[in-house]
Short mmCIF file of C-alpha atoms and ligand atoms in Angstrom, two decimals:
data_model
loop_
_atom_site.label_atom_id
_atom_site.label_comp_id
_atom_site.label_asym_id
_atom_site.label_seq_id
_atom_site.Cartn_x
_atom_site.Cartn_y
_atom_site.Cartn_z
CA UNK A 1 16.07 -55.56 -110.19
CA UNK A 2 12.64 -55.32 -108.65
CA UNK A 3 13.16 -56.92 -105.23
CA UNK A 4 10.80 -57.47 -101.81
CA UNK A 5 11.25 -57.23 -98.29
CA UNK A 6 8.88 -59.33 -96.40
CA UNK A 7 8.99 -58.36 -92.68
CA UNK A 8 10.20 -54.83 -91.64
CA UNK A 9 11.84 -54.73 -88.67
CA UNK A 10 15.43 -54.20 -87.60
CA UNK A 11 16.53 -56.59 -90.21
CA UNK A 12 14.16 -56.00 -92.92
CA UNK A 13 13.80 -52.16 -92.83
CA UNK A 14 17.43 -51.98 -93.39
CA UNK A 15 18.24 -54.71 -96.17
CA UNK A 16 14.78 -52.92 -97.22
CA UNK A 17 16.77 -49.59 -97.80
CA UNK A 18 20.25 -50.50 -98.21
CA UNK A 19 18.83 -52.48 -101.50
CA UNK A 20 17.07 -49.20 -102.75
CA UNK A 21 20.16 -47.30 -102.41
CA UNK A 22 22.09 -49.99 -104.18
CA UNK A 23 19.56 -49.23 -106.86
CA UNK A 24 16.91 -51.75 -106.94
CA UNK A 25 13.58 -51.47 -106.72
CA UNK A 26 12.26 -52.44 -103.52
CA UNK A 27 8.72 -52.73 -102.00
CA UNK A 28 8.72 -53.54 -98.14
CA UNK A 29 5.45 -55.45 -96.89
CA UNK A 30 4.67 -55.61 -93.11
CA UNK A 31 1.41 -56.75 -91.34
CA UNK A 32 1.73 -53.74 -88.92
CA UNK A 33 0.41 -50.41 -90.96
CA UNK A 34 1.81 -48.08 -88.27
CA UNK A 35 5.13 -49.51 -88.68
CA UNK A 36 4.72 -49.20 -92.72
CA UNK A 37 3.16 -45.91 -92.36
CA UNK A 38 6.38 -44.44 -90.27
CA UNK A 39 8.39 -46.38 -93.08
CA UNK A 40 6.82 -44.89 -96.05
CA UNK A 41 7.21 -41.20 -94.39
CA UNK A 42 10.80 -42.21 -94.22
CA UNK A 43 11.02 -42.50 -90.33
CA UNK A 44 12.52 -45.70 -88.88
CA UNK A 45 10.19 -47.28 -86.23
CA UNK A 46 13.02 -47.65 -83.97
CA UNK A 47 16.77 -46.35 -83.29
CA UNK A 48 19.44 -47.35 -85.85
CA UNK A 49 22.43 -44.91 -86.82
CA UNK A 50 21.42 -43.17 -90.33
CA UNK A 51 18.49 -45.41 -91.03
CA UNK A 52 15.96 -42.27 -91.09
CA UNK A 53 18.31 -40.60 -93.76
CA UNK A 54 18.79 -43.50 -95.75
CA UNK A 55 14.87 -44.88 -95.96
CA UNK A 56 13.76 -40.49 -96.51
CA UNK A 57 16.46 -40.64 -99.47
CA UNK A 58 15.79 -43.94 -101.51
CA UNK A 59 12.03 -42.69 -100.80
CA UNK A 60 12.11 -39.58 -102.28
CA UNK A 61 14.55 -40.98 -105.38
CA UNK A 62 11.17 -43.34 -105.82
CA UNK A 63 13.37 -46.75 -105.42
CA UNK A 64 11.71 -47.35 -101.88
CA UNK A 65 7.87 -47.77 -101.21
CA UNK A 66 6.34 -49.84 -98.51
CA UNK A 67 2.91 -51.52 -98.16
CA UNK A 68 0.63 -53.72 -95.93
CA UNK A 69 -0.67 -54.91 -99.19
CA UNK A 70 1.22 -58.95 -100.20
CA UNK A 71 -0.37 -58.69 -103.58
CA UNK A 72 2.14 -56.03 -103.86
CA UNK A 73 5.13 -57.95 -104.35
CA UNK A 74 3.73 -59.01 -107.67
CA UNK A 75 6.58 -58.43 -110.11
CA UNK A 76 9.35 -58.51 -108.00
CA UNK A 77 11.85 -61.28 -108.99
CA UNK A 78 13.06 -61.53 -105.46
CA UNK A 79 11.33 -61.76 -102.41
CA UNK A 80 13.57 -61.43 -98.83
CA UNK A 81 11.74 -63.10 -96.01
CA UNK A 82 12.59 -61.14 -92.96
CA UNK A 83 10.15 -61.42 -90.27
CA UNK A 84 10.72 -62.56 -86.83
CA UNK A 85 11.67 -65.78 -85.21
CA UNK A 86 11.22 -64.99 -81.41
CA UNK A 87 11.73 -67.20 -78.94
CA UNK A 88 7.97 -69.24 -78.16
CA UNK A 89 6.08 -68.13 -75.50
CA UNK A 90 6.09 -71.55 -73.28
CA UNK A 91 9.73 -73.35 -74.49
CA UNK A 92 13.15 -72.26 -75.58
CA UNK A 93 11.89 -73.42 -79.29
CA UNK A 94 12.08 -70.53 -81.73
CA UNK A 95 8.78 -69.78 -82.52
CA UNK A 96 8.17 -70.35 -86.46
CA UNK A 97 4.18 -68.87 -86.89
CA UNK A 98 5.35 -65.45 -88.90
CA UNK A 99 7.77 -67.78 -90.88
CA UNK A 100 4.76 -70.24 -91.72
CA UNK A 101 2.68 -67.37 -92.29
CA UNK A 102 4.89 -65.26 -94.70
CA UNK A 103 5.13 -68.77 -96.93
CA UNK A 104 1.21 -69.15 -96.46
CA UNK A 105 0.68 -65.20 -97.93
CA UNK A 106 3.20 -65.33 -100.38
CA UNK A 107 3.31 -68.62 -102.06
CA UNK A 108 -0.08 -67.71 -103.82
CA UNK A 109 1.37 -64.56 -105.31
CA UNK A 110 4.92 -66.10 -107.21
CA UNK A 111 5.67 -65.83 -110.48
CA UNK A 112 7.18 -68.36 -112.44
CA UNK A 113 11.01 -67.72 -112.41
CA UNK A 114 10.85 -65.70 -108.80
CA UNK A 115 13.23 -66.64 -106.28
CA UNK A 116 12.62 -66.41 -102.55
CA UNK A 117 15.23 -65.58 -100.26
CA UNK A 118 14.91 -66.64 -96.62
CA UNK A 119 16.98 -64.25 -94.31
CA UNK A 120 15.25 -64.78 -91.12
CA UNK A 121 16.79 -66.87 -88.35
CA UNK A 122 15.91 -70.50 -88.49
CA UNK A 123 16.45 -73.99 -86.96
CA UNK A 124 17.76 -76.23 -89.41
CA UNK A 125 15.31 -78.02 -91.65
CA UNK A 126 12.44 -75.14 -91.29
CA UNK A 127 13.77 -74.01 -95.60
CA UNK A 128 13.69 -77.85 -96.99
CA UNK A 129 10.27 -77.69 -95.75
CA UNK A 130 9.21 -75.16 -98.00
CA UNK A 131 10.77 -76.42 -101.07
CA UNK A 132 8.22 -78.34 -102.71
CA UNK A 133 5.94 -75.48 -102.81
CA UNK A 134 7.61 -72.83 -103.62
CA UNK A 135 8.78 -75.17 -106.80
CA UNK A 136 5.27 -76.16 -107.26
CA UNK A 137 4.45 -72.23 -108.04
CA UNK A 138 7.53 -72.12 -110.62
CA UNK A 139 9.68 -70.05 -108.18
CA UNK A 140 12.88 -70.95 -106.20
CA UNK A 141 13.76 -71.51 -102.54
CA UNK A 142 17.27 -69.38 -101.29
CA UNK A 143 18.35 -69.66 -97.91
CA UNK A 144 20.90 -66.14 -97.74
CA UNK A 145 21.38 -65.82 -93.83
CA UNK A 146 22.25 -62.14 -92.50
CA UNK A 147 25.11 -61.40 -90.42
CA UNK A 148 24.24 -57.87 -89.19
CA UNK A 149 24.96 -56.31 -85.69
CA UNK A 150 22.19 -53.76 -84.74
CA UNK A 151 23.82 -50.05 -84.51
CA UNK A 152 26.14 -50.86 -87.47
CA UNK A 153 23.47 -52.54 -89.29
CA UNK A 154 23.48 -50.30 -92.70
CA UNK A 155 27.06 -50.77 -92.73
CA UNK A 156 27.27 -54.52 -92.26
CA UNK A 157 24.48 -54.80 -94.94
CA UNK A 158 26.35 -53.17 -97.60
CA UNK A 159 29.67 -54.03 -96.84
CA UNK A 160 29.27 -57.99 -95.75
CA UNK A 161 31.93 -60.08 -94.00
CA UNK A 162 30.38 -62.72 -96.66
CA UNK A 163 27.76 -64.16 -98.18
CA UNK A 164 25.80 -67.15 -98.19
CA UNK A 165 23.86 -68.96 -100.20
CA UNK A 166 22.21 -72.15 -99.51
CA UNK A 167 20.78 -74.04 -102.60
CA UNK A 168 18.10 -76.41 -102.50
CA UNK A 169 19.26 -79.33 -104.88
CA UNK A 170 19.04 -78.64 -108.56
CA UNK A 171 19.13 -75.37 -108.06
CA UNK A 172 21.37 -73.81 -111.30
CA UNK A 173 20.05 -70.22 -111.56
CA UNK A 174 19.42 -69.06 -108.06
CA UNK A 175 23.15 -67.88 -107.45
CA UNK A 176 23.30 -65.93 -110.31
CA UNK A 177 20.15 -63.73 -109.34
CA UNK A 178 21.33 -63.03 -106.11
CA UNK A 179 24.45 -61.97 -107.57
CA UNK A 180 22.66 -59.62 -109.18
CA UNK A 181 21.29 -58.37 -106.16
CA UNK A 182 24.68 -58.10 -104.43
CA UNK A 183 26.87 -57.14 -107.26
CA UNK A 184 28.10 -54.48 -105.79
CA UNK A 185 29.36 -55.91 -102.28
CA UNK A 186 30.65 -58.64 -104.81
CA UNK A 187 32.69 -56.57 -106.73
CA UNK A 188 34.01 -54.93 -103.79
CA UNK A 189 35.27 -58.46 -102.90
CA UNK A 190 32.78 -59.78 -100.56
CA UNK A 191 33.27 -63.87 -100.41
CA UNK A 192 30.70 -65.56 -101.18
CA UNK A 193 29.73 -69.06 -99.86
CA UNK A 194 27.35 -70.98 -101.94
CA UNK A 195 26.03 -74.73 -100.13
CA UNK A 196 22.86 -76.30 -99.39
CA UNK A 197 20.01 -75.10 -97.58
CA UNK A 198 21.09 -76.89 -94.61
CA UNK A 199 24.49 -75.58 -93.82
CA UNK A 200 22.98 -71.99 -95.14
CA UNK A 201 20.88 -72.32 -91.76
CA UNK A 202 23.43 -74.01 -89.39
CA UNK A 203 26.15 -71.48 -90.93
CA UNK A 204 23.72 -68.65 -89.19
CA UNK A 205 23.20 -70.06 -86.01
CA UNK A 206 26.29 -71.65 -85.61
CA UNK A 207 28.06 -67.84 -86.33
CA UNK A 208 26.15 -66.42 -83.50
CA UNK A 209 26.69 -69.97 -81.26
CA UNK A 210 30.35 -69.23 -81.42
CA UNK A 211 29.66 -65.46 -80.60
CA UNK A 212 27.80 -66.00 -77.81
CA UNK A 213 30.08 -68.96 -76.49
CA UNK A 214 32.93 -66.46 -76.55
CA UNK A 215 31.52 -63.90 -74.53
CA UNK A 216 30.12 -66.59 -71.91
CA UNK A 217 33.94 -67.77 -71.83
CA UNK A 218 35.43 -64.92 -70.76
CA UNK A 219 32.60 -64.44 -68.04
CA UNK A 220 33.24 -67.82 -66.82
CA UNK A 221 37.05 -66.13 -66.74
CA UNK A 222 35.60 -63.05 -65.17
CA UNK A 223 34.02 -65.38 -62.48
CA UNK A 224 37.40 -66.96 -61.53
CA UNK A 225 39.04 -63.51 -61.49
CA UNK A 226 36.38 -62.30 -58.80
CA UNK A 227 37.38 -64.86 -56.41
CA UNK A 228 40.87 -65.42 -56.99
CA UNK A 229 41.89 -61.88 -57.30
CA UNK A 230 42.71 -61.42 -60.67
CA UNK A 231 41.52 -58.89 -63.44
CA UNK A 232 39.42 -60.11 -66.66
CA UNK A 233 40.15 -57.29 -68.58
CA UNK A 234 44.06 -57.59 -68.31
CA UNK A 235 43.66 -61.47 -68.89
CA UNK A 236 41.52 -60.73 -72.26
CA UNK A 237 43.87 -58.12 -73.49
CA UNK A 238 46.72 -61.04 -72.65
CA UNK A 239 44.78 -64.23 -74.45
CA UNK A 240 43.41 -61.78 -77.30
CA UNK A 241 47.40 -60.47 -78.63
CA UNK A 242 47.17 -64.54 -79.67
CA UNK A 243 46.02 -64.02 -83.31
CA UNK A 244 44.21 -67.48 -82.81
CA UNK A 245 41.92 -66.00 -79.87
CA UNK A 246 41.68 -62.56 -80.88
CA UNK A 247 40.41 -59.88 -78.49
CA UNK A 248 37.34 -58.93 -80.03
CA UNK A 249 34.28 -60.07 -77.99
CA UNK A 250 35.83 -60.83 -75.28
CA UNK A 251 33.96 -57.90 -73.44
CA UNK A 252 33.71 -59.33 -69.71
CA UNK A 253 30.73 -57.83 -68.18
CA UNK A 254 26.80 -58.43 -67.46
CA UNK A 255 26.81 -60.50 -70.49
CA UNK A 256 24.66 -60.82 -73.90
CA UNK A 257 21.55 -59.82 -74.52
CA UNK A 258 19.17 -58.84 -77.31
CA UNK A 259 16.74 -60.15 -80.15
CA UNK A 260 18.69 -62.67 -81.60
CA UNK A 261 21.88 -64.36 -79.60
CA UNK A 262 19.67 -65.61 -76.81
CA UNK A 263 16.54 -67.34 -78.37
CA UNK A 264 19.26 -68.46 -81.43
CA UNK A 265 21.40 -70.64 -78.64
CA UNK A 266 18.24 -71.30 -76.76
CA UNK A 267 16.31 -72.45 -80.25
CA UNK A 268 19.92 -74.40 -81.47
CA UNK A 269 20.16 -76.41 -78.25
CA UNK A 270 16.24 -77.40 -78.52
CA UNK A 271 17.09 -78.15 -82.11
CA UNK A 272 19.70 -80.33 -81.37
CA UNK A 273 18.18 -82.13 -78.89
CA UNK A 274 15.50 -82.97 -81.29
CA UNK A 275 17.86 -84.27 -83.54
CA UNK A 276 19.51 -86.64 -81.77
CA UNK A 277 22.94 -84.15 -81.08
CA UNK A 278 22.40 -83.22 -77.31
CA UNK A 279 25.82 -82.94 -76.11
CA UNK A 280 25.94 -79.54 -79.06
CA UNK A 281 22.85 -78.56 -77.17
CA UNK A 282 24.03 -78.97 -73.73
CA UNK A 283 27.23 -76.98 -74.65
CA UNK A 284 24.93 -74.15 -75.59
CA UNK A 285 22.83 -74.49 -72.44
CA UNK A 286 25.79 -73.79 -70.32
CA UNK A 287 26.62 -70.60 -72.41
CA UNK A 288 23.39 -69.28 -71.68
CA UNK A 289 23.20 -70.29 -67.79
CA UNK A 290 27.00 -68.57 -67.48
CA UNK A 291 25.54 -65.45 -69.40
CA UNK A 292 22.12 -65.51 -66.76
CA UNK A 293 24.62 -65.55 -64.07
CA UNK A 294 26.26 -62.48 -64.42
CA UNK A 295 23.18 -60.79 -64.21
CA UNK A 296 22.38 -62.19 -60.65
CA UNK A 297 26.12 -61.26 -59.72
CA UNK A 298 25.79 -57.87 -60.44
CA UNK A 299 22.23 -58.05 -58.19
CA UNK A 300 24.25 -59.80 -55.17
CA UNK A 301 27.47 -57.01 -55.81
CA UNK A 302 24.63 -53.67 -55.05
CA UNK A 303 22.99 -55.73 -52.37
CA UNK A 304 26.21 -56.60 -50.62
CA UNK A 305 27.51 -52.90 -51.04
CA UNK A 306 24.51 -51.65 -49.68
CA UNK A 307 23.94 -54.10 -47.15
CA UNK A 308 20.24 -54.48 -48.92
CA UNK A 309 17.88 -53.50 -51.14
CA UNK A 310 14.84 -52.71 -49.30
CA UNK A 311 14.05 -49.18 -50.24
CA UNK A 312 17.58 -48.43 -51.32
CA UNK A 313 17.35 -45.77 -54.62
CA UNK A 314 19.43 -47.52 -57.39
CA UNK A 315 19.94 -45.76 -60.09
CA UNK A 316 20.55 -47.88 -63.20
CA UNK A 317 22.38 -46.21 -66.44
CA UNK A 318 21.23 -48.16 -69.34
CA UNK A 319 18.23 -49.60 -70.58
CA UNK A 320 18.94 -51.24 -74.39
CA UNK A 321 20.50 -54.34 -74.85
CA UNK A 322 23.62 -52.46 -75.82
CA UNK A 323 24.68 -48.99 -77.00
CA UNK A 324 23.49 -47.33 -80.44
CA UNK A 325 20.09 -49.33 -79.81
CA UNK A 326 16.97 -48.61 -78.43
CA UNK A 327 16.23 -52.14 -78.59
CA UNK A 328 15.17 -53.63 -75.04
CA UNK A 329 14.88 -57.68 -76.17
CA UNK A 330 16.38 -59.77 -73.69
CA UNK A 331 18.45 -56.69 -72.40
CA UNK A 332 20.41 -57.36 -69.59
CA UNK A 333 20.36 -53.71 -68.15
CA UNK A 334 16.81 -54.00 -68.55
CA UNK A 335 16.61 -57.59 -66.83
CA UNK A 336 18.73 -56.30 -63.60
CA UNK A 337 17.00 -53.18 -63.31
CA UNK A 338 13.56 -55.64 -62.64
CA UNK A 339 15.52 -58.54 -60.37
CA UNK A 340 16.30 -54.86 -58.26
CA UNK A 341 13.22 -53.65 -58.10
CA UNK A 342 12.13 -57.20 -57.21
CA UNK A 343 13.89 -57.32 -54.46
CA UNK A 344 12.69 -54.43 -52.60
CA UNK A 345 15.07 -51.78 -54.61
CA UNK A 346 13.69 -48.68 -55.81
CA UNK A 347 15.25 -48.36 -58.92
CA UNK A 348 15.25 -45.30 -61.75
CA UNK A 349 16.17 -46.36 -64.79
CA UNK A 350 17.77 -43.95 -67.78
CA UNK A 351 19.17 -44.22 -71.39
CA UNK A 352 19.45 -41.62 -74.56
CA UNK A 353 17.77 -43.84 -76.82
CA UNK A 354 15.54 -46.85 -74.94
CA UNK A 355 13.14 -45.04 -72.28
CA UNK A 356 10.24 -45.81 -74.55
CA UNK A 357 10.90 -49.31 -75.51
CA UNK A 358 11.55 -50.22 -72.05
CA UNK A 359 8.19 -48.57 -70.52
CA UNK A 360 6.45 -50.30 -72.58
CA UNK A 361 7.74 -54.03 -71.45
CA UNK A 362 8.33 -52.91 -68.19
CA UNK A 363 5.89 -50.02 -67.15
CA UNK A 364 6.70 -50.57 -63.63
CA UNK A 365 10.14 -49.12 -63.35
CA UNK A 366 10.68 -45.14 -63.21
CA UNK A 367 12.41 -43.81 -65.90
CA UNK A 368 14.27 -39.91 -66.07
CA UNK A 369 15.88 -39.14 -69.65
CA UNK A 370 18.49 -36.67 -67.86
CA UNK A 371 21.37 -38.33 -66.50
CA UNK A 372 22.33 -35.91 -63.14
CA UNK A 373 18.27 -35.89 -62.62
CA UNK A 374 18.51 -39.70 -62.93
CA UNK A 375 21.29 -39.61 -60.15
CA UNK A 376 20.08 -37.47 -57.93
CA UNK A 377 19.72 -39.08 -54.35
CA UNK A 378 20.91 -43.01 -55.56
CA UNK A 379 22.67 -45.07 -52.96
CA UNK A 380 24.08 -46.77 -55.78
CA UNK A 381 24.54 -46.49 -59.56
CA UNK A 382 24.72 -49.20 -61.70
CA UNK A 383 26.41 -48.80 -65.19
CA UNK A 384 24.97 -51.80 -67.29
CA UNK A 385 25.19 -50.17 -71.01
CA UNK A 386 28.18 -48.64 -72.31
CA UNK A 387 27.03 -45.50 -73.89
CA UNK A 388 29.56 -42.83 -74.44
CA UNK A 389 27.65 -40.53 -72.55
CA UNK A 390 27.59 -42.47 -69.53
CA UNK A 391 31.46 -44.03 -70.15
CA UNK A 392 32.55 -40.51 -70.14
CA UNK A 393 30.58 -38.22 -67.35
CA UNK A 394 31.96 -36.47 -65.23
CA UNK A 395 32.12 -38.46 -61.35
CA UNK A 396 32.68 -35.40 -59.33
CA UNK A 397 29.49 -33.81 -61.00
CA UNK A 398 27.59 -36.56 -60.21
CA UNK A 399 29.03 -37.20 -56.73
CA UNK A 400 27.75 -34.35 -55.66
CA UNK A 401 24.08 -35.35 -56.61
CA UNK A 402 24.32 -38.64 -55.34
CA UNK A 403 23.20 -39.90 -51.99
CA UNK A 404 25.75 -42.34 -51.71
CA UNK A 405 29.18 -42.91 -53.89
CA UNK A 406 28.93 -45.96 -54.81
CA UNK A 407 28.77 -47.31 -58.61
CA UNK A 408 28.74 -50.83 -59.96
CA UNK A 409 30.62 -51.27 -63.52
CA UNK A 410 28.92 -53.93 -65.35
CA UNK A 411 30.94 -53.30 -68.30
CA UNK A 412 33.99 -52.73 -67.38
CA UNK A 413 34.18 -49.09 -68.54
CA UNK A 414 34.57 -46.46 -66.14
CA UNK A 415 38.04 -44.79 -65.09
CA UNK A 416 38.08 -46.15 -62.04
CA UNK A 417 41.43 -44.37 -60.88
CA UNK A 418 38.84 -40.58 -61.57
CA UNK A 419 36.04 -42.55 -59.95
CA UNK A 420 37.84 -43.39 -56.38
CA UNK A 421 39.43 -39.59 -56.64
CA UNK A 422 35.93 -37.90 -56.94
CA UNK A 423 35.12 -40.48 -53.71
CA UNK A 424 33.50 -42.84 -55.24
CA UNK A 425 33.36 -46.56 -53.89
CA UNK A 426 33.63 -48.55 -57.12
CA UNK A 427 32.49 -52.70 -57.61
CA UNK A 428 34.29 -53.91 -61.35
CA UNK A 429 32.50 -56.72 -62.46
CA UNK A 430 35.36 -59.06 -63.48
CA UNK A 431 38.04 -57.68 -61.02
CA UNK A 432 38.47 -58.36 -57.30
CA UNK A 433 37.38 -55.28 -54.81
CA UNK A 434 40.43 -52.69 -54.70
CA UNK A 435 42.79 -50.79 -57.48
CA UNK A 436 43.54 -53.60 -60.46
CA UNK A 437 44.33 -53.63 -63.90
CA UNK A 438 47.42 -53.48 -65.89
CA UNK A 439 50.75 -52.89 -64.52
CA UNK A 440 52.69 -52.79 -67.53
CA UNK A 441 51.88 -52.97 -70.96
CA UNK A 442 53.52 -53.27 -74.17
P1 NAD B 501 11.65 -57.57 -85.71
O1 NAD B 501 10.19 -58.02 -84.80
O2 NAD B 501 12.18 -56.38 -85.18
O3 NAD B 501 10.68 -57.36 -87.05
C1 NAD B 501 9.78 -58.66 -87.70
C2 NAD B 501 9.20 -57.79 -88.43
O4 NAD B 501 8.18 -58.73 -89.33
C3 NAD B 501 7.78 -56.86 -87.92
O5 NAD B 501 8.18 -55.86 -88.18
C4 NAD B 501 6.48 -57.95 -88.34
O6 NAD B 501 5.32 -56.74 -87.54
C5 NAD B 501 6.49 -58.13 -89.25
N1 NAD B 501 5.91 -59.35 -89.69
C6 NAD B 501 5.16 -60.33 -88.72
N2 NAD B 501 4.66 -61.23 -89.44
C7 NAD B 501 4.45 -60.20 -90.91
C8 NAD B 501 3.85 -61.32 -91.94
N3 NAD B 501 3.41 -62.40 -91.81
N4 NAD B 501 4.20 -60.83 -93.22
C9 NAD B 501 5.22 -59.26 -92.50
N5 NAD B 501 5.31 -59.06 -91.83
C10 NAD B 501 5.47 -59.39 -90.89
O7 NAD B 501 12.98 -58.79 -85.70
P2 NAD B 501 14.27 -58.06 -86.66
O8 NAD B 501 14.83 -58.23 -85.28
O9 NAD B 501 14.00 -57.50 -87.23
O10 NAD B 501 14.60 -59.98 -86.92
C11 NAD B 501 13.77 -60.54 -88.17
C12 NAD B 501 14.79 -62.07 -88.37
O11 NAD B 501 16.13 -61.56 -88.60
C13 NAD B 501 14.70 -62.87 -87.01
O12 NAD B 501 14.54 -64.69 -87.62
C14 NAD B 501 16.03 -62.73 -86.74
O13 NAD B 501 16.39 -63.30 -86.09
C15 NAD B 501 16.93 -62.25 -87.78
N6 NAD B 501 18.38 -61.52 -87.44
C16 NAD B 501 18.04 -59.93 -86.82
C17 NAD B 501 19.20 -59.26 -86.75
C18 NAD B 501 19.06 -58.00 -86.11
O14 NAD B 501 19.90 -57.47 -85.67
N7 NAD B 501 17.64 -57.98 -85.37
C19 NAD B 501 20.11 -59.60 -87.98
C20 NAD B 501 20.33 -60.93 -88.28
C21 NAD B 501 19.47 -61.57 -88.14
C1 UGA B 502 24.50 -60.41 -83.00
C2 UGA B 502 25.48 -60.76 -84.18
O1 UGA B 502 26.93 -59.78 -83.62
C3 UGA B 502 25.20 -60.68 -85.72
O2 UGA B 502 26.59 -60.37 -86.57
C4 UGA B 502 23.92 -60.90 -86.14
O3 UGA B 502 24.09 -60.94 -86.97
C5 UGA B 502 22.59 -60.68 -84.81
O4 UGA B 502 23.44 -60.76 -83.27
C6 UGA B 502 21.99 -61.33 -85.12
O5 UGA B 502 21.68 -62.16 -85.42
O6 UGA B 502 20.23 -60.46 -85.16
P1 UGA B 502 23.48 -58.07 -82.29
O7 UGA B 502 22.46 -58.75 -81.66
O8 UGA B 502 23.06 -56.87 -82.83
O9 UGA B 502 24.44 -58.71 -83.03
O10 UGA B 502 24.92 -57.21 -80.93
P2 UGA B 502 26.54 -57.63 -80.76
O11 UGA B 502 27.03 -56.73 -80.90
O12 UGA B 502 26.60 -59.32 -81.33
O13 UGA B 502 26.09 -57.84 -78.84
C7 UGA B 502 25.28 -58.65 -78.24
C8 UGA B 502 25.06 -58.66 -77.00
O14 UGA B 502 26.65 -59.04 -76.53
C9 UGA B 502 25.12 -57.25 -76.52
O15 UGA B 502 24.32 -57.05 -75.43
C10 UGA B 502 26.29 -56.96 -76.55
O16 UGA B 502 26.44 -56.27 -74.74
C11 UGA B 502 27.05 -58.20 -76.03
N1 UGA B 502 28.36 -58.32 -76.00
C12 UGA B 502 29.31 -58.03 -76.95
C13 UGA B 502 29.03 -58.74 -74.56
O17 UGA B 502 28.60 -58.70 -73.54
N2 UGA B 502 30.82 -58.72 -74.80
C14 UGA B 502 31.26 -58.70 -76.35
O18 UGA B 502 32.67 -58.56 -76.06
C15 UGA B 502 30.64 -58.23 -77.02
#
């Protein structure tokens, strides 16, 4: 089947390459000519494991092309809308200008029988506002939200947990068209939920809101553990053994960031308020507040350990919002680095993949690519993105380079005993000061 993918960022570039790998003929459209040139040359414009290889392979096979010209989508039966829906510059609401621009450009080139499949995460009610214009062109609009995680994006696209199709009233044909696109996933037993446009939009923001709530819940427990003298890791292990709770997404630490969870809960909160369901929005505002408190808390921990930040050399391990990504959108690591710098610290940031993207948004910080060079002369080391190379770093080697052996573990991944034996003073977010943890297990 011939399909188009409009908007080739983290979601769209992966979706385009994955659809081509399933045997479809794919044209990807983006307004950014530099991005299009990179993709057309088989290079991902951001870091996502295995994406370069998939782009190059499907491109060589002649099934994947990229363009800036929306006219080139003519002849495709399904058009996936994958443009960004970031937070607005002046409020917590979603900025829908890119979605609006796509509909304005796409509707005139639609052909009767086409299916427009929205994948961008949008406030409830957005899709309904575009049904009439799409149907006037003889086409159909469905909402088909995406649940992939960065770092696992190809795997999640090819083997999703579920497929959700939101259909407009009276649409008896689009589900079969999407079934043909996703035949491989459906044959493998992927559950498929067919619903209305409104529910499909809500499923997506509800899923991200639940994940954010789970993280903030465990971080609220971390706040309690810190003052009461408990250990949040052991607490999470213990409650996570209840299958109704589950251990996933109970990773306490500096909290969630990225291009989706933070902006999606804020947009949900605004939309709930607009619709008169403000208490649902209130829940998510608290989730956001707990999350942001974690960032301030790490800064306080470092300040307390050093007895002041002005002039102190602080090395931040990590800039990406999570490992296996170069994405720094709303990154807790970069935010903490900036807070430390504005409190007067001399901050050095290192990251295996995200230095270029971090430098673009925070040019005033000092970036050092090599871990040992970054730690040389540090008064404190703060781990904020749990890259394996930081988790597994040798505390003896690093201890020989640092000025003072003070480490703050903002992701709870370091081997505390090994660092203490190497002479480091170790502060672990979510644990009381002092050796802590599992006394007996099994
Ligand atoms: P992104 O900013 O990485 O990519 C958006 C792309 O759209 C950019 O390349 C931009 O140049 C392009 N674009 C903007 N206007 C355009 C237009 N008029 N025509 C064609 N292209 C245009 O954003 P993203 O992270 O890929 O997110 C896209 C959407 O998918 C968002 O709604 C997001 O919430 C959702 N989502 C993202 C992920 C993820 O992991 N990043 C996962 C699930 C859902
Ligand atoms: C998230 C969702 O997991 C995807 O299902 C969704 O499709 C996507 O948002 C989206 O809508 O864009 P992603 O942002 O790639 O995916 O990353 P996650 O793995 O969810 O991590 C988000 C943040 O939460 C990271 O900063 C991570 O460090 C943090 N996190 C995660 C924790 O602090 N604790 C945890 O236990 C898990």
